[in-house]
XYZ file of C-alpha atoms in Angstrom:
334
model
C 67.695 45.814 110.588
C 70.669 48.136 110.321
C 73.835 47.589 112.408
C 76.832 49.808 113.108
C 79.811 47.495 113.698
C 83.068 48.571 115.314
C 85.829 47.469 112.939
C 89.349 47.265 114.298
C 90.644 45.575 111.177
C 91.188 42.329 113.084
C 89.622 38.956 112.422
C 87.058 39.009 115.256
C 85.399 42.248 114.160
C 85.379 41.035 110.562
C 83.666 37.789 111.587
C 81.176 39.645 113.805
C 80.120 41.740 110.814
C 79.905 38.634 108.617
C 77.721 36.755 111.141
C 75.242 39.645 111.134
C 75.298 39.955 107.352
C 74.382 36.271 107.122
C 71.065 37.158 108.785
C 70.348 39.783 106.121
C 71.204 42.666 108.454
C 72.597 45.757 106.751
C 76.064 46.418 108.186
C 78.117 49.619 108.202
C 81.550 49.735 109.861
C 82.917 52.422 112.143
C 86.591 52.795 113.015
C 88.425 55.224 115.287
C 91.704 57.073 114.886
C 93.828 58.351 117.781
C 97.466 59.097 118.583
C 97.951 55.391 119.213
C 96.073 53.560 116.462
C 94.757 54.260 112.974
C 91.912 53.226 110.674
C 94.129 51.737 107.956
C 93.461 48.070 108.764
C 89.747 48.748 109.145
C 89.651 50.274 105.652
C 90.989 47.037 104.159
C 88.531 44.964 106.191
C 85.548 47.064 105.108
C 86.652 46.809 101.490
C 86.926 43.030 101.755
C 83.471 42.812 103.356
C 82.048 45.167 100.754
C 80.620 47.578 103.322
C 80.793 51.296 103.980
C 83.180 52.531 106.689
C 82.705 55.603 108.887
C 86.026 56.984 110.186
C 86.138 59.008 113.412
C 89.209 60.932 114.603
C 88.925 61.414 118.363
C 92.653 61.926 119.043
C 92.395 64.892 121.421
C 89.598 63.436 123.524
C 91.235 60.022 123.588
C 94.628 61.409 124.677
C 92.976 63.270 127.537
C 91.390 60.006 128.701
C 94.631 58.013 128.360
C 96.349 60.434 130.745
C 93.829 59.665 133.489
C 91.600 56.624 132.798
C 88.794 56.006 135.280
C 89.252 52.217 135.187
C 93.049 52.237 135.081
C 95.554 50.607 132.774
C 96.072 47.043 131.653
C 99.453 45.346 131.539
C 101.045 48.364 129.859
C 99.638 51.827 129.082
C 96.392 50.441 127.696
C 93.188 51.696 129.389
C 91.060 49.173 127.499
C 87.819 49.517 129.478
C 87.800 53.319 129.202
C 88.864 53.150 125.563
C 86.161 50.677 124.535
C 83.592 52.674 126.482
C 84.590 55.867 124.685
C 84.427 54.223 121.269
C 81.049 52.690 121.954
C 79.677 55.965 123.297
C 80.733 57.674 120.066
C 79.235 54.801 118.077
C 75.996 55.189 120.046
C 75.820 58.851 119.059
C 76.245 57.890 115.397
C 73.633 55.146 115.829
C 71.022 57.659 117.008
C 71.962 60.330 114.479
C 72.018 58.042 111.439
C 69.150 55.790 112.578
C 70.965 52.505 113.052
C 69.082 49.908 115.117
C 72.015 48.712 117.201
C 75.808 48.669 117.647
C 77.922 45.511 117.428
C 81.529 44.622 118.234
C 83.883 41.712 117.678
C 84.629 41.270 121.385
C 85.041 37.666 122.552
C 84.216 36.754 126.138
C 87.354 35.822 128.077
C 89.769 36.622 125.269
C 91.360 39.445 127.272
C 91.261 39.047 131.060
C 90.923 42.741 131.931
C 88.586 44.136 129.304
C 86.593 41.153 128.043
C 85.286 39.444 131.168
C 81.541 39.638 131.875
C 81.818 42.462 134.413
C 84.001 44.586 132.122
C 81.664 44.059 129.154
C 78.710 45.237 131.252
C 80.645 48.296 132.462
C 81.523 49.247 128.889
C 77.895 48.827 127.788
C 76.758 51.079 130.646
C 79.416 53.738 129.948
C 78.276 53.855 126.341
C 74.590 54.092 127.224
C 73.860 51.132 124.946
C 72.154 48.744 127.332
C 70.032 46.394 125.226
C 71.322 47.899 121.963
C 74.823 46.402 121.972
C 75.424 42.970 120.451
C 78.620 40.934 120.544
C 77.887 38.312 117.862
C 80.963 36.216 118.642
C 79.842 35.475 122.229
C 76.192 36.550 122.203
C 74.797 33.195 123.393
C 76.905 33.472 126.549
C 75.707 37.003 127.336
C 72.387 38.643 128.176
C 69.875 38.887 125.353
C 69.736 42.184 123.545
C 66.501 44.067 122.943
C 66.245 42.809 119.355
C 66.959 39.185 120.226
C 64.091 39.288 122.721
C 61.808 40.732 120.045
C 62.870 38.039 117.567
C 64.237 40.570 115.080
C 67.665 38.945 115.409
C 67.927 35.168 115.471
C 69.926 34.371 118.627
C 70.504 30.804 117.414
C 72.524 32.139 114.495
C 74.802 34.106 116.813
C 77.844 32.436 118.409
C 79.072 31.187 121.791
C 82.852 31.582 121.456
C 84.901 32.213 124.596
C 88.545 32.166 125.655
C 91.765 32.711 123.772
C 91.688 29.734 121.425
C 91.187 30.800 117.808
C 89.996 27.405 116.504
C 86.368 28.475 116.053
C 87.443 31.666 114.299
C 89.575 29.716 111.827
C 86.624 27.430 111.096
C 84.557 30.515 110.270
C 87.327 31.818 108.018
C 86.942 28.661 105.919
C 83.132 28.802 106.061
C 82.969 32.383 104.784
C 85.869 31.998 102.341
C 87.869 34.798 103.924
C 91.228 34.908 102.161
C 92.953 37.745 103.983
C 92.823 38.942 107.576
C 95.048 40.618 110.151
C 96.784 38.478 112.785
C 95.584 39.010 116.370
C 97.436 41.537 118.524
C 99.225 44.681 117.424
C 97.712 47.838 116.045
C 97.553 49.749 119.336
C 100.793 51.283 120.618
C 99.390 51.428 124.149
C 99.703 47.645 124.451
C 103.456 47.748 123.723
C 105.614 47.760 126.849
C 108.500 49.848 125.485
C 106.224 52.536 124.094
C 104.210 52.492 127.325
C 107.337 53.241 129.359
C 108.146 56.191 127.093
C 104.584 57.471 127.328
C 104.366 57.295 131.131
C 107.638 59.209 131.379
C 106.265 61.918 129.089
C 103.064 62.130 131.166
C 105.220 62.560 134.270
C 107.407 65.297 132.802
C 104.976 67.058 130.438
C 101.440 66.721 131.770
C 100.168 69.033 129.022
C 101.731 66.982 126.192
C 99.780 67.026 122.932
C 99.501 64.962 119.749
C 102.696 66.352 118.262
C 104.649 65.474 121.417
C 103.294 61.913 121.315
C 104.355 61.565 117.677
C 107.955 62.295 118.674
C 107.992 59.167 120.830
C 107.340 57.060 117.735
C 110.556 58.166 116.056
C 114.152 57.397 116.948
C 115.952 57.158 120.280
C 114.770 59.498 123.015
C 116.558 60.966 126.017
C 115.415 63.358 128.741
C 117.601 66.149 130.124
C 117.209 68.596 133.000
C 117.490 72.320 132.400
C 117.131 75.216 134.860
C 114.167 75.236 137.266
C 113.915 71.442 136.896
C 112.327 71.731 133.453
C 112.623 68.692 131.209
C 113.995 68.731 127.685
C 113.372 65.889 125.233
C 116.069 64.833 122.769
C 115.068 62.621 119.839
C 117.791 61.120 117.635
C 116.684 59.571 114.353
C 117.505 55.926 113.642
C 117.073 56.049 109.882
C 116.046 58.238 106.956
C 112.338 57.819 107.684
C 112.834 59.001 111.283
C 114.766 61.998 109.999
C 111.938 62.902 107.614
C 109.331 62.550 110.354
C 111.304 64.666 112.829
C 111.563 67.497 110.304
C 107.797 67.305 109.727
C 107.146 67.404 113.480
C 109.491 70.318 114.187
C 107.780 73.237 115.938
C 108.825 76.860 116.262
C 110.799 76.467 119.511
C 112.464 73.161 118.561
C 116.115 72.902 117.587
C 117.162 70.405 114.916
C 120.813 69.318 114.843
C 122.546 67.891 111.784
C 126.195 66.962 111.245
C 128.128 69.110 108.780
C 130.607 66.558 107.391
C 128.858 63.228 107.868
C 125.608 61.734 106.581
C 123.592 60.229 109.399
C 120.825 60.903 111.902
C 119.412 64.271 112.722
C 118.325 65.128 116.248
C 115.458 67.229 117.528
C 115.544 69.048 120.879
C 112.192 70.094 122.311
C 111.836 72.503 125.215
C 108.602 73.516 126.915
C 108.131 76.744 128.889
C 111.782 77.835 128.603
C 113.431 80.661 126.696
C 116.102 79.353 124.333
C 119.541 80.813 123.704
C 120.430 81.714 120.122
C 123.126 79.265 118.952
C 123.657 78.478 115.259
C 126.650 76.120 115.133
C 128.646 73.941 117.505
C 132.221 73.024 116.540
C 135.009 70.851 117.888
C 133.020 68.009 119.436
C 135.177 64.912 119.932
C 133.088 61.808 119.361
C 134.305 58.748 121.314
C 134.449 55.292 119.757
C 132.498 53.942 122.731
C 130.109 55.835 125.003
C 128.537 55.207 128.400
C 125.223 57.118 128.438
C 125.153 57.160 132.247
C 128.383 59.187 132.313
C 126.694 61.987 130.380
C 124.683 62.687 133.567
C 121.548 63.660 131.694
C 119.607 63.878 134.958
C 121.817 66.707 136.261
C 120.785 70.306 135.610
C 122.524 71.684 132.514
C 122.544 74.937 130.599
C 120.882 74.955 127.203
C 124.305 75.154 125.514
C 125.479 72.087 127.452
C 122.368 70.202 126.383
C 122.968 71.079 122.736
C 126.600 69.935 122.988
C 125.456 66.682 124.574
C 122.925 66.239 121.760
C 125.647 66.923 119.183
C 127.856 64.313 120.862
C 125.069 61.717 120.799
C 124.229 62.543 117.184
C 127.857 62.004 116.246
C 128.071 58.765 118.215
C 125.020 57.302 116.462
C 126.667 58.190 113.137
C 129.020 55.221 112.851
C 131.559 56.927 110.562
C 131.843 59.887 112.948
C 132.991 57.812 115.906
C 136.535 58.733 116.932
C 136.308 61.944 114.841
C 135.971 65.641 115.593
C 132.645 67.008 114.354
C 130.690 70.188 113.958
C 126.941 70.523 113.674
C 124.426 72.976 112.301
C 121.442 74.034 114.369
C 118.265 74.565 112.388
């Protein structure tokens, strides 16, 4: 038997693979990359298990789904049912192409109320077109028998009956299999984070056609939205540290404006405009940076000219440069 196992890099998917391997089943991992999660943790897990890992980048397709998920969002911006269904559908395509017998996941019944109850698990299986060919080794005894369990090709008694949020059984298995390193539960997907979710929903509202590069901006620095003519929205990103600054320069596109202070070392800022013609401005001088600032008094939601927006960005850039507070600054526009 040959299984394709979805590896998130977390403990449950690692244990699911290990349970199958204990039955002599050949296991290959598959992990997915999007704008909101990577395959880095899965690589380490596959290496520790000693198995091959297939990496799939479905960023564009995934982003399109996240904007309008059929089954809605969870607590934050996480469309877990749609996301799992999409992953499993892709895994099913690989299963058929590369002649795997079945697909397996590390899902645990009842661990997540929205996406891992019995109804949700059945919906995901149906979306993926994997009815009878999807096994969840961690909770298999509590779920319907798969095709291969019925045929006796997989020993159902050696699968598990874990449910709920307690991790006690998982930790017992860690000792049993001698697993020395594993990722703590939670984390890894930005869509589950409330602050990032708020930023993302605002971007979806203002820029419905946002792409991967736009999403990457939200991961760096402080962000502010401004109004320009015709109610168009402009995004201002101000770096928090050197890494943010480096990332913003890498993400800069042809119509973006990058602002840097002339006389002070500190953050750079990136101004992104969509569907607007920009004015040619190379330098802004004579900006007085206050020692304290009330963002609400900047009236970012009022319509401003592009020059006014750049001056506001320069002011904010100076304010977030501690040594520039209370000073007069000038900035270069790149």
